[in-house]
Amino acid sequence: MRRGARVAERVARTAITFGGVGTILAVSLIFVFLFSVAVPLFRPADTVRAAELERDADEAGRAIVASGIDEYGALGWTLDDGGRVVLRVLNDGRRVEARDISGASGAPISHALEPGSDRVVFGYADGTAQLGTLGVTSELVGEGDVDDALLLDGELAVADGAVHEWLREKGLVRVSRLAVELGDPIEVQAGVPLRLVDRSQAAGGERLIAYSEDGTLGLYSVRGRKNLLTGKVTYAVTRSTVPNAVKPDGVQPSRVLLSGNGTAAYLAWDDGTLHHYDFRDLQAPQRLETIDVTPDGTRLTAMGFLLGSTTLLVGDEHGTLSAWFPIRGEDGLQLVDAHDIDCLDAPITTIASSGRTRVAAVGGDNGEVAVVQVTTNSVLTRVSSGRSAQSVALSPKEDRLASFGADGGVVWDLDVGFPEATPASLFGRVWYEGYPEPDFTWQSTGGTDAFEPKLSLMPLVYGTLKATLYSMLFGAPIAILAAIYSSEFLASRTRASLKSLIEIMAGLPSVVLGFLAALVFAPFVQDRLIGVLLCFFTVPLALLFGAQLFRFVPRRIELRLEGVPRLLISTLALPIGIFAANALATPLESAVFGGDLQAWLDGRVGGAAPAWAVLFLPVVGAACVLAHRKWIDPRLREVGLEWSRAKGALVELGLFTGLLVVTVGGAWLMGAITASTGLDLREEGAFSPLGTYVQRNSLVVGFVMGFAIIPVIYTLSEDALSSVPNHLRLASLATGATRWQTAARVIVPTAASGIFSALMVGLGRAVGETMIVLMATGNTPVMELNLFNGLRTLSANLAVELPEAVKDSTHYRTLFLAALTLFAMTFVVNTLAESVRQHFRKRAHQL
């Protein structure tokens, strides 16, 4: 070998080695990157004990009834049963301010805080109530506006009932104060103590619910009007009452809650009995149901709302937290026990809901505190304060947790991680608020602050597989049959031209195909649905009838029509089939589908027999073909030896027509019998192939994406078929086999590994397709096999939502997990495909 050749060989070997190693390294790095972003989703929550708080001597003997933490996690406030609010620095327990909120009506005897906000209501012994806010306010001021003695680097300075935090880098000071703003007293029931109260912000204004000592439960719609001259606020109150709202044994209730929209009220007793009231009609309130929200004999010890004030949290004496929310059942709205979480080993005494997510903190009388994610039934962390927990609080950012009791409190630094994302919630059924049952759901955004992200990946995986299935069903048979025909029946020059033309199709941008699918094909198919569906039957039938009629052509003329002429004649089946479908569309729709196919798909007209008939059609057809090959064809070969070409063609045509009639009739008969049992393929369900028609649906996607994968599968399959050694063809033809027999029994088995590889490449193209499914499916993450409904794939979901996802949020990392899932799906499919390919390859070597 010459020196130049040796150098070229070494350069080529080095380049190929680097290219191969670089490709493997690039793919591995992609996997590592996706994994590194997604794996923190499953990091457990963490708590660190930050401080212990001691109460001052003048607070001794007062029980804590409510508490809260400011948005920066630096300050905490408590409300005791004497009506005193105390603000403290959480890191060291310094008291900033103590304020008594008692007024002319005395100290409040009942109160309620709205979850996720600073809105509060107090009830008094004289029958009045006060609406207001209770929390911590902060403002930023310049360094020059604050005494230099209060500019402490890294520390909080307390002076004049305010806390000063120096933001040195910004040249600002954050000043935080206790904020208690109460409106004028509202007369609810004069002279009758309000033992239980709650409030909500409804669309028409404030709503207040109160249970009075005389057993009256009242809902009060309150509208305030402020006088711009005097600043005085006057209230207009609309009352709706339920008298004698007590149990038959005369026991008074212990808790009342009002839903976030102010239309549902819950009155509960310590034995677990709960009355569910409907106040949608203020003039005629009604009790919807009476249920037991704790197991038999178990005492109810705590109750509150989750964020949004729809889901009811119930704690019992065994340390179990249950979550109830209303759903619409056969008898109207009814509460269901959706989640049960074993949180503590002692009675739950207090519940605090996060104002950010479906996380809640619960405290027990043994000093234990647990943080739970209600929707996923997860206990995120569990700590012990060593002191009885009378009230617990979560900071708005969920980064601090505090427990307060009669003898002080404990503060923890908290990292909840990503509590919404667990293997069960990402890949299993989850019972979300308001849903009638657990389900797979993807809905990452909503229109309110109380919206709960639903991040199940199963609808996206299902949509990916569904789009791939329908596109492969359409594109793969056409591509493989075209490859067989061009490889075995066309002249080499014609084959080269045809192959180049088909390969040009692969260069069409997928965004162009998606645009055509969404704006051209989808409306066209909707307007001519029955005709389009008939084309899938009439075009193949036109081709088969053409083949039968071609038998009547004399042999000498047939030989002269080989190659391109026959190919051009075969293409006539397409316009003939389309014409036949158009002609049959209206009569068939009227006779079989009640005159409106889309209404029939929706179940509004017609019966189920046509759907079952279509399903049985390939089964009966396959049975007829099998019967023809096993019994009819051998007999015809015996008796047809003396027939002329025309007579043989006539018999075959008649036989083909008869088998077609038997197939259609048999399928219809089986469909009618099955439909008589009451089964209907149009019923809603994950595995029902028919259902309501949506314009952008799987049929359109299957057609357009099938068009996109045809060039890939065709090119690789044709290469595999053409690479079969020619001596195998010649040997088969020499033994008397026809060209079709040679192709089916020799060439295709030999090239099976290459054809399978082509299918896998086409499958990978379909799985990873983005723009076509994004534009043509409606992008609806539903789990239905329905051919006429939309879908959302993993790749399309990434394209839509990743640009808008907040970096490092649960949503952001879940999208990377979706990308990792797609990566894993492709890897598994390719690995299995390679195993199957090697199997076919070994068989081919034996030929």
GROMACS .gro file of N, CA and C in nm, residues 334-400:
model
  201
  334GLN      N    1  -7.241   1.656   4.669
  334GLN     CA    2  -7.217   1.575   4.787
  334GLN      C    3  -7.067   1.571   4.816
  335LEU      N    4  -7.033   1.566   4.945
  335LEU     CA    5  -6.893   1.560   4.986
  335LEU      C    6  -6.839   1.418   4.972
  336VAL      N    7  -6.713   1.408   4.927
  336VAL     CA    8  -6.648   1.278   4.917
  336VAL      C    9  -6.516   1.284   4.992
  337ASP      N   10  -6.481   1.173   5.053
  337ASP     CA   11  -6.354   1.161   5.123
  337ASP      C   12  -6.250   1.119   5.021
  338ALA      N   13  -6.171   1.215   4.971
  338ALA     CA   14  -6.079   1.189   4.862
  338ALA      C   15  -5.941   1.147   4.909
  339HIS      N   16  -5.899   1.196   5.024
  339HIS     CA   17  -5.762   1.167   5.070
  339HIS      C   18  -5.762   1.144   5.221
  340ASP      N   19  -5.684   1.046   5.263
  340ASP     CA   20  -5.663   1.019   5.405
  340ASP      C   21  -5.514   1.002   5.428
  341ILE      N   22  -5.460   1.081   5.522
  341ILE     CA   23  -5.316   1.081   5.546
  341ILE      C   24  -5.292   1.060   5.695
  342ASP      N   25  -5.215   0.959   5.730
  342ASP     CA   26  -5.176   0.936   5.869
  342ASP      C   27  -5.057   1.026   5.899
  343CYS      N   28  -5.083   1.135   5.972
  343CYS     CA   29  -4.982   1.239   5.992
  343CYS      C   30  -4.907   1.224   6.125
  344LEU      N   31  -4.983   1.207   6.232
  344LEU     CA   32  -4.925   1.213   6.366
  344LEU      C   33  -4.966   1.091   6.448
  345ASP      N   34  -4.899   1.077   6.561
  345ASP     CA   35  -4.933   0.970   6.655
  345ASP      C   36  -5.018   1.021   6.771
  346ALA      N   37  -5.069   1.142   6.757
  346ALA     CA   38  -5.150   1.204   6.863
  346ALA      C   39  -5.263   1.282   6.797
  347PRO      N   40  -5.361   1.325   6.875
  347PRO     CA   41  -5.471   1.404   6.816
  347PRO      C   42  -5.419   1.530   6.748
  348ILE      N   43  -5.475   1.560   6.631
  348ILE     CA   44  -5.441   1.682   6.560
  348ILE      C   45  -5.517   1.797   6.624
  349THR      N   46  -5.443   1.898   6.667
  349THR     CA   47  -5.505   2.010   6.737
  349THR      C   48  -5.516   2.135   6.652
  350THR      N   49  -5.438   2.146   6.546
  350THR     CA   50  -5.439   2.268   6.465
  350THR      C   51  -5.398   2.236   6.322
  351ILE      N   52  -5.454   2.311   6.229
  351ILE     CA   53  -5.426   2.294   6.086
  351ILE      C   54  -5.397   2.431   6.027
  352ALA      N   55  -5.290   2.441   5.950
  352ALA     CA   56  -5.257   2.565   5.879
  352ALA      C   57  -5.230   2.533   5.733
  353SER      N   58  -5.303   2.597   5.644
  353SER     CA   59  -5.287   2.572   5.501
  353SER      C   60  -5.193   2.675   5.439
  354SER      N   61  -5.116   2.629   5.343
  354SER     CA   62  -5.028   2.720   5.269
  354SER      C   63  -5.112   2.810   5.178
  355GLY      N   64  -5.066   2.932   5.160
  355GLY     CA   65  -5.133   3.022   5.067
  355GLY      C   66  -5.078   3.012   4.927
  356ARG      N   67  -4.998   2.909   4.902
  356ARG     CA   68  -4.930   2.895   4.773
  356ARG      C   69  -4.966   2.768   4.699
  357THR      N   70  -4.965   2.654   4.769
  357THR     CA   71  -4.992   2.525   4.708
  357THR      C   72  -5.085   2.444   4.797
  358ARG      N   73  -5.104   2.316   4.761
  358ARG     CA   74  -5.189   2.226   4.840
  358ARG      C   75  -5.110   2.162   4.954
  359VAL      N   76  -5.023   2.239   5.015
  359VAL     CA   77  -4.946   2.194   5.131
  359VAL      C   78  -5.014   2.246   5.257
  360ALA      N   79  -5.013   2.165   5.361
  360ALA     CA   80  -5.070   2.205   5.490
  360ALA      C   81  -4.980   2.156   5.602
  361ALA      N   82  -4.983   2.230   5.712
  361ALA     CA   83  -4.910   2.190   5.832
  361ALA      C   84  -5.011   2.156   5.940
  362VAL      N   85  -4.985   2.048   6.013
  362VAL     CA   86  -5.074   2.007   6.122
  362VAL      C   87  -4.990   1.988   6.248
  363GLY      N   88  -5.048   2.024   6.360
  363GLY     CA   89  -4.980   2.009   6.489
  363GLY      C   90  -5.062   1.924   6.583
  364GLY      N   91  -4.991   1.853   6.673
  364GLY     CA   92  -5.058   1.766   6.768
  364GLY      C   93  -5.033   1.808   6.911
  365ASP      N   94  -5.112   1.752   7.001
  365ASP     CA   95  -5.097   1.791   7.141
  365ASP      C   96  -4.974   1.730   7.207
  366ASN      N   97  -4.901   1.642   7.135
  366ASN     CA   98  -4.776   1.587   7.186
  366ASN      C   99  -4.654   1.665   7.136
  367GLY      N  100  -4.678   1.776   7.068
  367GLY     CA  101  -4.569   1.858   7.019
  367GLY      C  102  -4.522   1.824   6.880
  368GLU      N  103  -4.577   1.720   6.818
  368GLU     CA  104  -4.538   1.684   6.682
  368GLU      C  105  -4.601   1.780   6.581
  369VAL      N  106  -4.526   1.808   6.475
  369VAL     CA  107  -4.575   1.889   6.364
  369VAL      C  108  -4.540   1.817   6.235
  370ALA      N  109  -4.637   1.807   6.146
  370ALA     CA  110  -4.615   1.741   6.017
  370ALA      C  111  -4.656   1.836   5.905
  371VAL      N  112  -4.581   1.831   5.796
  371VAL     CA  113  -4.614   1.907   5.675
  371VAL      C  114  -4.653   1.804   5.569
  372VAL      N  115  -4.770   1.822   5.509
  372VAL     CA  116  -4.824   1.723   5.415
  372VAL      C  117  -4.860   1.791   5.283
  373GLN      N  118  -4.854   1.711   5.177
  373GLN     CA  119  -4.909   1.752   5.048
  373GLN      C  120  -5.037   1.672   5.030
  374VAL      N  121  -5.149   1.738   5.034
  374VAL     CA  122  -5.278   1.670   5.046
  374VAL      C  123  -5.311   1.590   4.921
  375THR      N  124  -5.293   1.650   4.803
  375THR     CA  125  -5.336   1.584   4.679
  375THR      C  126  -5.261   1.454   4.655
  376THR      N  127  -5.133   1.450   4.690
  376THR     CA  128  -5.054   1.330   4.666
  376THR      C  129  -5.049   1.236   4.786
  377ASN      N  130  -5.123   1.271   4.892
  377ASN     CA  131  -5.127   1.187   5.014
  377ASN      C  132  -4.988   1.168   5.074
  378SER      N  133  -4.905   1.272   5.069
  378SER     CA  134  -4.766   1.258   5.111
  378SER      C  135  -4.740   1.335   5.241
  379VAL      N  136  -4.670   1.270   5.335
  379VAL     CA  137  -4.616   1.340   5.452
  379VAL      C  138  -4.476   1.386   5.413
  380LEU      N  139  -4.458   1.517   5.396
  380LEU     CA  140  -4.330   1.570   5.348
  380LEU      C  141  -4.224   1.567   5.457
  381THR      N  142  -4.260   1.607   5.577
  381THR     CA  143  -4.167   1.606   5.689
  381THR      C  144  -4.245   1.599   5.819
  382ARG      N  145  -4.177   1.553   5.921
  382ARG     CA  146  -4.242   1.537   6.052
  382ARG      C  147  -4.138   1.568   6.159
  383VAL      N  148  -4.166   1.665   6.241
  383VAL     CA  149  -4.072   1.710   6.343
  383VAL      C  150  -4.144   1.718   6.478
  384SER      N  151  -4.065   1.733   6.584
  384SER     CA  152  -4.122   1.744   6.718
  384SER      C  153  -4.069   1.871   6.784
  385SER      N  154  -4.160   1.949   6.839
  385SER     CA  155  -4.120   2.072   6.906
  385SER      C  156  -4.096   2.050   7.055
  386GLY      N  157  -4.147   1.941   7.108
  386GLY     CA  158  -4.134   1.918   7.252
  386GLY      C  159  -4.236   1.995   7.333
  387ARG      N  160  -4.323   2.072   7.264
  387ARG     CA  161  -4.424   2.152   7.331
  387ARG      C  162  -4.557   2.133   7.260
  388SER      N  163  -4.665   2.136   7.333
  388SER     CA  164  -4.797   2.119   7.273
  388SER      C  165  -4.822   2.227   7.168
  389ALA      N  166  -4.866   2.185   7.051
  389ALA     CA  167  -4.889   2.278   6.941
  389ALA      C  168  -5.033   2.326   6.944
  390GLN      N  169  -5.053   2.452   6.987
  390GLN     CA  170  -5.186   2.511   6.984
  390GLN      C  171  -5.215   2.577   6.850
  391SER      N  172  -5.110   2.622   6.781
  391SER     CA  173  -5.127   2.684   6.650
  391SER      C  174  -4.997   2.665   6.572
  392VAL      N  175  -5.009   2.636   6.443
  392VAL     CA  176  -4.892   2.624   6.355
  392VAL      C  177  -4.908   2.723   6.240
  393ALA      N  178  -4.796   2.761   6.181
  393ALA     CA  179  -4.799   2.858   6.071
  393ALA      C  180  -4.695   2.821   5.967
  394LEU      N  181  -4.731   2.842   5.840
  394LEU     CA  182  -4.640   2.826   5.727
  394LEU      C  183  -4.616   2.963   5.666
  395SER      N  184  -4.493   2.992   5.632
  395SER     CA  185  -4.465   3.119   5.565
  395SER      C  186  -4.522   3.117   5.424
  396PRO      N  187  -4.552   3.233   5.367
  396PRO     CA  188  -4.610   3.236   5.231
  396PRO      C  189  -4.524   3.168   5.125
  397LYS      N  190  -4.392   3.171   5.144
  397LYS     CA  191  -4.302   3.107   5.047
  397LYS      C  192  -4.272   2.962   5.084
  398GLU      N  193  -4.334   2.912   5.188
  398GLU     CA  194  -4.318   2.774   5.234
  398GLU      C  195  -4.173   2.743   5.270
  399ASP      N  196  -4.101   2.846   5.319
  399ASP     CA  197  -3.962   2.823   5.358
  399ASP      C  198  -3.942   2.829   5.509
  400ARG      N  199  -4.052   2.853   5.585
  400ARG     CA  200  -4.042   2.851   5.730
  400ARG      C  201  -4.168   2.790   5.789
   0.00000   0.00000   0.00000
